[in-house]
mmCIF file with all atom_site columns, N, CA and C in Angstrom:
data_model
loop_
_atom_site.group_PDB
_atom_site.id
_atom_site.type_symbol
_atom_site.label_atom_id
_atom_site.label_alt_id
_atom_site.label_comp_id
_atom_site.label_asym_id
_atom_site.label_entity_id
_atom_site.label_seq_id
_atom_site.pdbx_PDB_ins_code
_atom_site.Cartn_x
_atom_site.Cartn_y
_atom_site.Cartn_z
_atom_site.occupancy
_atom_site.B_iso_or_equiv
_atom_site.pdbx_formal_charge
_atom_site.auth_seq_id
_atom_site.auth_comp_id
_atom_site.auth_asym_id
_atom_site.auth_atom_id
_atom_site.pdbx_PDB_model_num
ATOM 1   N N  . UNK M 1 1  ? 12.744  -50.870 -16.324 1.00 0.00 ? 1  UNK M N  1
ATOM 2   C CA . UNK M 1 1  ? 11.995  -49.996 -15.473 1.00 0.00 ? 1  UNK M CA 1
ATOM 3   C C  . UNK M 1 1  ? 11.799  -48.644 -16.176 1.00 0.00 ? 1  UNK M C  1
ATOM 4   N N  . UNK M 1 2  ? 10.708  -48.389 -16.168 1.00 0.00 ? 2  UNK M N  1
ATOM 5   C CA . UNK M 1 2  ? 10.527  -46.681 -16.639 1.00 0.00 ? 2  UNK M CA 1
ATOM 6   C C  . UNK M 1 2  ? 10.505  -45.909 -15.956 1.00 0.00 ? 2  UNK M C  1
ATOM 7   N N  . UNK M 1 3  ? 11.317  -44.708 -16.704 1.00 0.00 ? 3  UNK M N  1
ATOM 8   C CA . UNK M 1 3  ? 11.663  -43.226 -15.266 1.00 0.00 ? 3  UNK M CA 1
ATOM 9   C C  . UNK M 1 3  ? 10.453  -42.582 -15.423 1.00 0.00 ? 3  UNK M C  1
ATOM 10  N N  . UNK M 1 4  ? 10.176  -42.154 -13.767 1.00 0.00 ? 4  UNK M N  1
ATOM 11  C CA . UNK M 1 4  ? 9.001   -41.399 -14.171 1.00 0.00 ? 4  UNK M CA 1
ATOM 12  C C  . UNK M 1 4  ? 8.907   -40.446 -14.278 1.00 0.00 ? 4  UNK M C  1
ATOM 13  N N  . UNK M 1 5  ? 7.981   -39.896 -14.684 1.00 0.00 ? 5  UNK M N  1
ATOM 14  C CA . UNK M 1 5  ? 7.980   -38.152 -15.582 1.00 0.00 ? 5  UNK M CA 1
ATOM 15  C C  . UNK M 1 5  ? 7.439   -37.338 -14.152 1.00 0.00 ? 5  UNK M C  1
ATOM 16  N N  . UNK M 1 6  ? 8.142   -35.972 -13.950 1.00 0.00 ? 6  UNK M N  1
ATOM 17  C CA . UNK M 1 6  ? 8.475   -35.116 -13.392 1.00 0.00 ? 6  UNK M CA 1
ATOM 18  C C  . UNK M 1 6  ? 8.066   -33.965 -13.943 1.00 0.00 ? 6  UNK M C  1
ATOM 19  N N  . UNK M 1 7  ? 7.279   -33.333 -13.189 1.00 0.00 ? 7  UNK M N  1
ATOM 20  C CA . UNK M 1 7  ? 6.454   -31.955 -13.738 1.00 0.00 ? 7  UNK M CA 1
ATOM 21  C C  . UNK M 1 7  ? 7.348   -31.000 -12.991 1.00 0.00 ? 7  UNK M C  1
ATOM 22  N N  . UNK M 1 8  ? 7.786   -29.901 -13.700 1.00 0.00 ? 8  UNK M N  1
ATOM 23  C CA . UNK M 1 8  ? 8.636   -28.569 -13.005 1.00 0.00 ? 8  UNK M CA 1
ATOM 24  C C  . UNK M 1 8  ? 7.525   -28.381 -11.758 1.00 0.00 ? 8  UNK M C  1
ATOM 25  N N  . UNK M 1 9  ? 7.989   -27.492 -10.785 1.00 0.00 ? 9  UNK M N  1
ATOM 26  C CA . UNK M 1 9  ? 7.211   -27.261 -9.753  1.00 0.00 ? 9  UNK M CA 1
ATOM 27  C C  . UNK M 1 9  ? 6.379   -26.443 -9.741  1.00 0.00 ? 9  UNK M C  1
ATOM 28  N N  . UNK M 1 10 ? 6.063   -25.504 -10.269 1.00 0.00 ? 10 UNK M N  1
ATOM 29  C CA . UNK M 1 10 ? 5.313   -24.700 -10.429 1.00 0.00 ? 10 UNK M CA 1
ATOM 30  C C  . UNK M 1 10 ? 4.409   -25.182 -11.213 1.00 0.00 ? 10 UNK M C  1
ATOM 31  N N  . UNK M 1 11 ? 4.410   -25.964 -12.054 1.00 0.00 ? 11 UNK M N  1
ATOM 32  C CA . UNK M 1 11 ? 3.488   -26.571 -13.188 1.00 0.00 ? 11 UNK M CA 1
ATOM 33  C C  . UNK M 1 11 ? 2.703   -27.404 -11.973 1.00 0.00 ? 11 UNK M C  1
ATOM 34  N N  . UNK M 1 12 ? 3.071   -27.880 -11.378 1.00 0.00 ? 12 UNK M N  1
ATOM 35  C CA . UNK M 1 12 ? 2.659   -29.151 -10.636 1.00 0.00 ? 12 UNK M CA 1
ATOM 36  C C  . UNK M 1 12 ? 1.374   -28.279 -9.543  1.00 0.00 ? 12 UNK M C  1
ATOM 37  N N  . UNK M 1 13 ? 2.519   -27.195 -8.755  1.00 0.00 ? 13 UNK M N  1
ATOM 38  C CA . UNK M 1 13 ? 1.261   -26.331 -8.032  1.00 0.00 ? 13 UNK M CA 1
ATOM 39  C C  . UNK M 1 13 ? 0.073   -26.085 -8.618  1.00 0.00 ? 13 UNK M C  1
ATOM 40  N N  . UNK M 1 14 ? 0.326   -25.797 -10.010 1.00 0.00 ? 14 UNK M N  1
ATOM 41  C CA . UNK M 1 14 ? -0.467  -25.011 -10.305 1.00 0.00 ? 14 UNK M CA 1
ATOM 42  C C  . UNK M 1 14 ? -1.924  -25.925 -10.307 1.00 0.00 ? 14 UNK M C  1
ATOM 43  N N  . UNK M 1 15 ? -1.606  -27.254 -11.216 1.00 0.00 ? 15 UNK M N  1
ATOM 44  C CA . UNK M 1 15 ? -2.202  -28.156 -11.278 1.00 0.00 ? 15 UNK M CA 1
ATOM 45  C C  . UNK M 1 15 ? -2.938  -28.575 -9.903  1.00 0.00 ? 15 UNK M C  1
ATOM 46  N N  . UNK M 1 16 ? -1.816  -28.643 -8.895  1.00 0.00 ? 16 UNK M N  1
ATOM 47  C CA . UNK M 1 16 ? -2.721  -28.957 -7.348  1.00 0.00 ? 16 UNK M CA 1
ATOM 48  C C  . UNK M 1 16 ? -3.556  -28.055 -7.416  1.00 0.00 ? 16 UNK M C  1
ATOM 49  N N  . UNK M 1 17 ? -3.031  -26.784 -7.647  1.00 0.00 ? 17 UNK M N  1
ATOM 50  C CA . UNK M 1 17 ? -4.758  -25.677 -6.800  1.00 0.00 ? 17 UNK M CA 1
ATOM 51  C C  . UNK M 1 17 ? -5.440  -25.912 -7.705  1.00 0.00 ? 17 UNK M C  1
ATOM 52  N N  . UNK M 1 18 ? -5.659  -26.243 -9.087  1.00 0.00 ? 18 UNK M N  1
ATOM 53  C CA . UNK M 1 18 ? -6.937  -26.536 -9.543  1.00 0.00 ? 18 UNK M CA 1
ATOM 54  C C  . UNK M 1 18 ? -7.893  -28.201 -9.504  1.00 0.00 ? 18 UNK M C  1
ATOM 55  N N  . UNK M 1 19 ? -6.776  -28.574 -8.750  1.00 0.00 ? 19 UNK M N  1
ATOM 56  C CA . UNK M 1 19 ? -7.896  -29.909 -7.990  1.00 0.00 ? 19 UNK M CA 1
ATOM 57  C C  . UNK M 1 19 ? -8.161  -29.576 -7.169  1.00 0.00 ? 19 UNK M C  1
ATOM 58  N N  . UNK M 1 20 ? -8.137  -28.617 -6.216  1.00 0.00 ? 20 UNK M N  1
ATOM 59  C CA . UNK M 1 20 ? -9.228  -28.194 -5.214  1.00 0.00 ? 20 UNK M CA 1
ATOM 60  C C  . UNK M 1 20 ? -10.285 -27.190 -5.388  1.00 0.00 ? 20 UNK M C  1
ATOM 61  N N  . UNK M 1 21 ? -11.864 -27.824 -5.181  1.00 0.00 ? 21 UNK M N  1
ATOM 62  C CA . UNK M 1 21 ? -12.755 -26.973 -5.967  1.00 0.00 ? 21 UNK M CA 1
ATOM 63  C C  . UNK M 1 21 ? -12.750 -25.257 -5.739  1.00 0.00 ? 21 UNK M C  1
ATOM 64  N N  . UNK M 1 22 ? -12.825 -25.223 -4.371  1.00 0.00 ? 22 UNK M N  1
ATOM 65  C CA . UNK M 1 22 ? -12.582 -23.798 -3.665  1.00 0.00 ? 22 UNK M CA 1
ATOM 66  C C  . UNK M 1 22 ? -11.989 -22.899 -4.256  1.00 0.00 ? 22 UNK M C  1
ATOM 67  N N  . UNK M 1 23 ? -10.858 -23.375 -4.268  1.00 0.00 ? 23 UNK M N  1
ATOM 68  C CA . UNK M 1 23 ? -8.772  -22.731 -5.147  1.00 0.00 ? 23 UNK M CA 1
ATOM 69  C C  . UNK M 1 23 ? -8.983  -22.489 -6.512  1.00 0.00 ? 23 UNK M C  1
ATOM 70  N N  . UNK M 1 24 ? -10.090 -23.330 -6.595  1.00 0.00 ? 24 UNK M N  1
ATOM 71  C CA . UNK M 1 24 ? -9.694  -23.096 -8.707  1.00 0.00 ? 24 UNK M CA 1
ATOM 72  C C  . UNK M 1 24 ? -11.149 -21.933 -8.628  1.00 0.00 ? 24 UNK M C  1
ATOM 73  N N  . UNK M 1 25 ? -12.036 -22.194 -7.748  1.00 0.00 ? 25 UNK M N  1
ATOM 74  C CA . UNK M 1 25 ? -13.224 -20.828 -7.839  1.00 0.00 ? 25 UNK M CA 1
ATOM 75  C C  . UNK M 1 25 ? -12.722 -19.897 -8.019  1.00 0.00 ? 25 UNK M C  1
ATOM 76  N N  . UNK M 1 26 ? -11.515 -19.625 -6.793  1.00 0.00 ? 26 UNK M N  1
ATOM 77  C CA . UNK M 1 26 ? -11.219 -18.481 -6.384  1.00 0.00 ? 26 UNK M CA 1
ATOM 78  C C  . UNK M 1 26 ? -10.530 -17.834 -7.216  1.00 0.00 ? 26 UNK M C  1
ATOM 79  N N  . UNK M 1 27 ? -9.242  -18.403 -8.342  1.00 0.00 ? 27 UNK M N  1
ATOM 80  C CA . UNK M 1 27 ? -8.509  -18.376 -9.308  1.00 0.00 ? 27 UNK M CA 1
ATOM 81  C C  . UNK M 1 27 ? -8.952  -18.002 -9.927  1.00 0.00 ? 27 UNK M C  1
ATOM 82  N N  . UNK M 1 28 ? -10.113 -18.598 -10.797 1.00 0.00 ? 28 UNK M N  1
ATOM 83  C CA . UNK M 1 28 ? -11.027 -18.017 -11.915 1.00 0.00 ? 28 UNK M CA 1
ATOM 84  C C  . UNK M 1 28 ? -11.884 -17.093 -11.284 1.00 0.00 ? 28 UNK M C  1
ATOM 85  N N  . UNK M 1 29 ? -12.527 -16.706 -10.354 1.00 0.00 ? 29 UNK M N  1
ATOM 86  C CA . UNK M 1 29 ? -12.848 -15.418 -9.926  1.00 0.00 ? 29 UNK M CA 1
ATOM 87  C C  . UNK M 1 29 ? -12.211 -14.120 -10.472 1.00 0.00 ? 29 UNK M C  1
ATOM 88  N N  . UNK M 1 30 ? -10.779 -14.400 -9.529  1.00 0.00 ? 30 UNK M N  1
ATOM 89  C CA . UNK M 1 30 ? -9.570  -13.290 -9.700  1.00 0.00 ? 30 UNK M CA 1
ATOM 90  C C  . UNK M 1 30 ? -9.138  -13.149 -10.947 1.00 0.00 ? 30 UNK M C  1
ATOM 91  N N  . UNK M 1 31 ? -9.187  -13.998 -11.918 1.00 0.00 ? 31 UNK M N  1
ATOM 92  C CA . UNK M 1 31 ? -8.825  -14.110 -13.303 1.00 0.00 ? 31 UNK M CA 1
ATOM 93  C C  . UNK M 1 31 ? -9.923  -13.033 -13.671 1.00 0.00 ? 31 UNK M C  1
ATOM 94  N N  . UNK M 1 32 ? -10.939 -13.600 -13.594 1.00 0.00 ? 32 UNK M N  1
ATOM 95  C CA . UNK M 1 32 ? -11.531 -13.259 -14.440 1.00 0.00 ? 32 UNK M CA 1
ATOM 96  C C  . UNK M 1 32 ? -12.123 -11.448 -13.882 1.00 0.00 ? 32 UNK M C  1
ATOM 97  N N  . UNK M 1 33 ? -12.098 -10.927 -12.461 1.00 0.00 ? 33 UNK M N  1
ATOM 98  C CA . UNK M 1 33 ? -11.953 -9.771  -12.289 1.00 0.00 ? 33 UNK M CA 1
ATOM 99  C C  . UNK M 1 33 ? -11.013 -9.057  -13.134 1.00 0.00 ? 33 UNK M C  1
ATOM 100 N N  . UNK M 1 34 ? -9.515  -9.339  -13.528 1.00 0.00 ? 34 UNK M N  1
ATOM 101 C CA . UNK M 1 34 ? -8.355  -8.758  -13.964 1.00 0.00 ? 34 UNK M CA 1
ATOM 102 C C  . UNK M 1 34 ? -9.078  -8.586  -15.090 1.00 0.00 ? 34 UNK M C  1
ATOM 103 N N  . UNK M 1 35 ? -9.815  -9.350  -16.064 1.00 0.00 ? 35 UNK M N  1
ATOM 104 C CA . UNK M 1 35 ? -9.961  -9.858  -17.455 1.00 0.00 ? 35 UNK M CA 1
ATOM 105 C C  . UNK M 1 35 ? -10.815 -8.547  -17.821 1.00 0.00 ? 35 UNK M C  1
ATOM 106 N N  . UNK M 1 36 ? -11.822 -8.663  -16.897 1.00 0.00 ? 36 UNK M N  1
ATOM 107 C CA . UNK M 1 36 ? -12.598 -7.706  -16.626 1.00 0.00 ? 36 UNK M CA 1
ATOM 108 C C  . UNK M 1 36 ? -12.225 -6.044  -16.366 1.00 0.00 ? 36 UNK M C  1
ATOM 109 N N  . UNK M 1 37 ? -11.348 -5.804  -15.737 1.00 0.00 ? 37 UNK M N  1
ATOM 110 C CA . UNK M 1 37 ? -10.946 -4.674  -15.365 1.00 0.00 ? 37 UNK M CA 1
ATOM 111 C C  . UNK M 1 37 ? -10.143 -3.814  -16.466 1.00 0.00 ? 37 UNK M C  1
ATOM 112 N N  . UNK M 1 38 ? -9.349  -5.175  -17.328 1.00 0.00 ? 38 UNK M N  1
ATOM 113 C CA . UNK M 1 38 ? -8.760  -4.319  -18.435 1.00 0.00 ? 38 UNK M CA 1
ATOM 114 C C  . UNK M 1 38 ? -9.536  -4.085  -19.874 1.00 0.00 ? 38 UNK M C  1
ATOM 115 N N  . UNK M 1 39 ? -10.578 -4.301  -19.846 1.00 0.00 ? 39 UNK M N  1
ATOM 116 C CA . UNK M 1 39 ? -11.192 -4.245  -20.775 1.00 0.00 ? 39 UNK M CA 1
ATOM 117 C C  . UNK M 1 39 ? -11.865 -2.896  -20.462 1.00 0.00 ? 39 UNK M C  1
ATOM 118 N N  . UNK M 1 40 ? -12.513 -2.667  -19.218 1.00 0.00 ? 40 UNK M N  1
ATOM 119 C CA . UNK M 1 40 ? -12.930 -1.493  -19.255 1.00 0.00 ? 40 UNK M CA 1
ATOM 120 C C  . UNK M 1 40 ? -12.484 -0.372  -19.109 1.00 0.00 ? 40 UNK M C  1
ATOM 121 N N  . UNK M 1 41 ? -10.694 -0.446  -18.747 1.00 0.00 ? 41 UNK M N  1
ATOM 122 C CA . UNK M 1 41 ? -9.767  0.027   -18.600 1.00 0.00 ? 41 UNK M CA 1
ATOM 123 C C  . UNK M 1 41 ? -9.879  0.994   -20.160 1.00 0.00 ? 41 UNK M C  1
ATOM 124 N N  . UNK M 1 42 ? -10.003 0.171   -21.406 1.00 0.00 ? 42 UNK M N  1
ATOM 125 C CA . UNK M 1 42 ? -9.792  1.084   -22.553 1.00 0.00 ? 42 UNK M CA 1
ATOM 126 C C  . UNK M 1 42 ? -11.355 1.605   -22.855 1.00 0.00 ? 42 UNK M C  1
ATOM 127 N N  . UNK M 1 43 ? -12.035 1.732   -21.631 1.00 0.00 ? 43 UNK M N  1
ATOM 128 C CA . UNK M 1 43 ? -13.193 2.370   -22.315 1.00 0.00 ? 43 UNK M CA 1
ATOM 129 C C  . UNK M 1 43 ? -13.089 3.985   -22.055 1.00 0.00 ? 43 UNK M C  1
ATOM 130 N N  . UNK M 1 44 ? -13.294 4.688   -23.117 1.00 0.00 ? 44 UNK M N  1
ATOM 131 C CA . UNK M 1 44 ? -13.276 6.074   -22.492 1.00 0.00 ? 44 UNK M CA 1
ATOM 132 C C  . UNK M 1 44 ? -14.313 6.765   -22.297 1.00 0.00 ? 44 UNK M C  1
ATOM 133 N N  . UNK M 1 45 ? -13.766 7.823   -21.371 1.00 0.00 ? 45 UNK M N  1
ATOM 134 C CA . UNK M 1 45 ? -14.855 8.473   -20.362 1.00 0.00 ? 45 UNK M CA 1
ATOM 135 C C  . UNK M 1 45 ? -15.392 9.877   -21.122 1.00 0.00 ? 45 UNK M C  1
ATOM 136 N N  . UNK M 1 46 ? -16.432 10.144  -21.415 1.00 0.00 ? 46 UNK M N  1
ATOM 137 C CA . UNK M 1 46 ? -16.874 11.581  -21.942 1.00 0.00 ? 46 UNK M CA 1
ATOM 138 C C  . UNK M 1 46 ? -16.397 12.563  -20.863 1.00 0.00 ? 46 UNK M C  1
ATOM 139 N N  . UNK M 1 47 ? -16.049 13.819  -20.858 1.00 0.00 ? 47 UNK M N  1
ATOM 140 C CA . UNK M 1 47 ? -15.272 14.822  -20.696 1.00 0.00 ? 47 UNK M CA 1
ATOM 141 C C  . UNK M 1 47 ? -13.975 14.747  -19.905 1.00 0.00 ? 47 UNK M C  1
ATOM 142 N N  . UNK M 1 48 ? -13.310 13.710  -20.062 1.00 0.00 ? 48 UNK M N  1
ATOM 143 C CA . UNK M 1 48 ? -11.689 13.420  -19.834 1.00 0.00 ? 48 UNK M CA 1
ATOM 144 C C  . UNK M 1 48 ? -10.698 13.298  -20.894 1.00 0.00 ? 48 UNK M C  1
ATOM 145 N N  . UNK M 1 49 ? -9.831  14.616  -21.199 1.00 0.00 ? 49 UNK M N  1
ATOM 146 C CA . UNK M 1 49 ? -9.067  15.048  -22.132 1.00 0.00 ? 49 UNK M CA 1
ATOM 147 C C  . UNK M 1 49 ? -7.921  13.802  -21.591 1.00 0.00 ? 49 UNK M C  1
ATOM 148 N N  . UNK M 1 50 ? -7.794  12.981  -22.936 1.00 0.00 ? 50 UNK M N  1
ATOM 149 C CA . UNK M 1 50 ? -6.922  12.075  -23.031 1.00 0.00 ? 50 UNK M CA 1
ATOM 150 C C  . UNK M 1 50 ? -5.150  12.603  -22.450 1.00 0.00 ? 50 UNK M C  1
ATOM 151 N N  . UNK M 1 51 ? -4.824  13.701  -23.383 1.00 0.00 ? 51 UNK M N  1
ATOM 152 C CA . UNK M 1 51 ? -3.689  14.359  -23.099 1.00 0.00 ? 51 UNK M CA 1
ATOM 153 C C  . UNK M 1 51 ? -3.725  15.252  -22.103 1.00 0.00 ? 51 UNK M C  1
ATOM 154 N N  . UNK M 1 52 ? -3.884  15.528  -21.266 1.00 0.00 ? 52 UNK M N  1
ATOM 155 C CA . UNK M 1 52 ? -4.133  16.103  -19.837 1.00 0.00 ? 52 UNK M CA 1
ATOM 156 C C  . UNK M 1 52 ? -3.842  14.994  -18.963 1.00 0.00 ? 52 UNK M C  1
ATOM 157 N N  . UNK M 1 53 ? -4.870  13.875  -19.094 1.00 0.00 ? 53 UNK M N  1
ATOM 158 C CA . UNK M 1 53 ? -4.386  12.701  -18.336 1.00 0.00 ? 53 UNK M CA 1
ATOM 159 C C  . UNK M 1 53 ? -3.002  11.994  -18.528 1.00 0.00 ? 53 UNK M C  1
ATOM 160 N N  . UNK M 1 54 ? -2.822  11.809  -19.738 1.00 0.00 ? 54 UNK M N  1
ATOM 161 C CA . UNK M 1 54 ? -1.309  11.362  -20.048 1.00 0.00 ? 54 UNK M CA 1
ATOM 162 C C  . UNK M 1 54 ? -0.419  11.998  -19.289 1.00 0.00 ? 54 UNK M C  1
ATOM 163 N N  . UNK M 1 55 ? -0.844  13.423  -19.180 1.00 0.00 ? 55 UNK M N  1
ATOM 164 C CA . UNK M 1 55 ? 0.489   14.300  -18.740 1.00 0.00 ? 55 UNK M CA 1
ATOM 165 C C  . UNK M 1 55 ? 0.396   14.170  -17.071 1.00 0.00 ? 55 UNK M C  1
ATOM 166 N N  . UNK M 1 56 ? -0.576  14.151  -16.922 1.00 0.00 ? 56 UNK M N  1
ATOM 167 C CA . UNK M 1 56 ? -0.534  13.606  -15.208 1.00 0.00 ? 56 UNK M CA 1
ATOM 168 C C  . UNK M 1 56 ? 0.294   12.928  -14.818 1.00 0.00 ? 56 UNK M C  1
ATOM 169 N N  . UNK M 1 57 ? -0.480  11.408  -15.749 1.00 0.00 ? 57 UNK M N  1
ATOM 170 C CA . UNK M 1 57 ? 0.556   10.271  -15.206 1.00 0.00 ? 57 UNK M CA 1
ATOM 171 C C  . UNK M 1 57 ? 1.788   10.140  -15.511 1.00 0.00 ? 57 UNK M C  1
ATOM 172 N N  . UNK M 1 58 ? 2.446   10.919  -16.418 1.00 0.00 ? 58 UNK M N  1
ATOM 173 C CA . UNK M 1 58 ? 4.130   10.972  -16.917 1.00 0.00 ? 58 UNK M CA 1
ATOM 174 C C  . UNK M 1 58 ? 4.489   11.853  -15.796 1.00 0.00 ? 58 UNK M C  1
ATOM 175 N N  . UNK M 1 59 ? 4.259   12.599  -15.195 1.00 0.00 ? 59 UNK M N  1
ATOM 176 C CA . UNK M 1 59 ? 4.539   13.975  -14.319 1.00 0.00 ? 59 UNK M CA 1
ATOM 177 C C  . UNK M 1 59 ? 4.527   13.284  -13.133 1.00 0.00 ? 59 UNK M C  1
ATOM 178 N N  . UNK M 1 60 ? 3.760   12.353  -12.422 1.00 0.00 ? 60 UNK M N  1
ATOM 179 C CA . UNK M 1 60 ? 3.673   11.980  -11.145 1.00 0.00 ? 60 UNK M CA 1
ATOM 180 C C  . UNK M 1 60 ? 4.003   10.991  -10.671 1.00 0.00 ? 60 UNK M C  1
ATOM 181 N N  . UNK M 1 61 ? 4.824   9.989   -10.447 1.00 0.00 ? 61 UNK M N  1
ATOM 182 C CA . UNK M 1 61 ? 6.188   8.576   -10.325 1.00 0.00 ? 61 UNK M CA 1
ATOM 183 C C  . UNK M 1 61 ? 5.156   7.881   -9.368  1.00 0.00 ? 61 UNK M C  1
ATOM 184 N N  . UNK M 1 62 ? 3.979   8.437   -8.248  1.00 0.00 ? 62 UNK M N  1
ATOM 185 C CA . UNK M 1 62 ? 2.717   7.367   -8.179  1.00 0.00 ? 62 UNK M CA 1
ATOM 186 C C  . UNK M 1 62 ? 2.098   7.101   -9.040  1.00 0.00 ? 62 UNK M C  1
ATOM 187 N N  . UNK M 1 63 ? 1.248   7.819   -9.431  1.00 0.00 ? 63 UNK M N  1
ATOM 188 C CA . UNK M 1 63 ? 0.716   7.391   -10.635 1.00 0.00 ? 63 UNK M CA 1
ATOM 189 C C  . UNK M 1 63 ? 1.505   6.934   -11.836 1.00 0.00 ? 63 UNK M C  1
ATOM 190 N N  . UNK M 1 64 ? 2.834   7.617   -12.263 1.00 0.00 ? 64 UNK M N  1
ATOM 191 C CA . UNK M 1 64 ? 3.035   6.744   -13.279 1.00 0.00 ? 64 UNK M CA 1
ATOM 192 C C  . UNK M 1 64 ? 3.090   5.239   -13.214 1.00 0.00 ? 64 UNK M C  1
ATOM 193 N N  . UNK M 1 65 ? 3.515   4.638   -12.236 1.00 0.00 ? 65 UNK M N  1
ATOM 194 C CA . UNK M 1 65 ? 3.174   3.584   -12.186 1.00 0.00 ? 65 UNK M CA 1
ATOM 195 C C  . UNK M 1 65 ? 2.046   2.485   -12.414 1.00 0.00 ? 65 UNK M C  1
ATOM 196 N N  . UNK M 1 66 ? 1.012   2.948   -12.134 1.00 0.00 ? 66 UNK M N  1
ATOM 197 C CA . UNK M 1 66 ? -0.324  2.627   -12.467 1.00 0.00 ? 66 UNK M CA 1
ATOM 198 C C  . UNK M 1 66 ? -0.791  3.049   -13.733 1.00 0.00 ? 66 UNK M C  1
ATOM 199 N N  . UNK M 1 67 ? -0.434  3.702   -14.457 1.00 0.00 ? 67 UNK M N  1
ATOM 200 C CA . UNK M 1 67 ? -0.417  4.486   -15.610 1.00 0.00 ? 67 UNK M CA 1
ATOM 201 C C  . UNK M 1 67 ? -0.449  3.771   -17.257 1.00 0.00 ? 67 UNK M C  1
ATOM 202 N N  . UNK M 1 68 ? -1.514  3.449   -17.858 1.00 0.00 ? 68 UNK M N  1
ATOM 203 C CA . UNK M 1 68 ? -1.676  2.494   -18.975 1.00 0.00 ? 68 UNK M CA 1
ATOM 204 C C  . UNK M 1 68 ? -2.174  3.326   -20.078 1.00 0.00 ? 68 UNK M C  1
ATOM 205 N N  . UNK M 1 69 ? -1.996  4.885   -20.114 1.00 0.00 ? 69 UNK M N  1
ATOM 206 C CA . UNK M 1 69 ? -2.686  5.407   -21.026 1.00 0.00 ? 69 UNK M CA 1
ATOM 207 C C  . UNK M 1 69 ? -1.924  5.434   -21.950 1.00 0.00 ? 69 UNK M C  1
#
């Protein structure tokens, strides 16, 4: 008899939501917003002093958090 093979669980979810057409839209949607967002994330802005902003976000524990400069 052969044992049968066993996918970790999370592997397995993951696999379910992309057999449903909806789930995997929505996935690659959201993917691809993020994908999107950090790319323009390193675009820089004409008259925003890089080091001014840095010092913001080191100075302020909300914002540093959000903080990728």
């Amino acid at each position: 008899m052969k044992p049968r093979q066993t996918r970790p669980r999370l592997i397995q979810a993951m696999v379910d939501a992309f057999r449903l057409p909806d789930l995997r839209r929505r996935i690659l949607i959201t993917f691809g917003l993020l994908v999107a967002f950090r790319f323009i994330a390193h675009i820089p802005l004409p008259g925003v002093n890089p080091v001014t902003l840095k010092s913001l976000f080191d100075n302020n524990a909300l914002l540093g958090m959000a903080g990728y400069v």
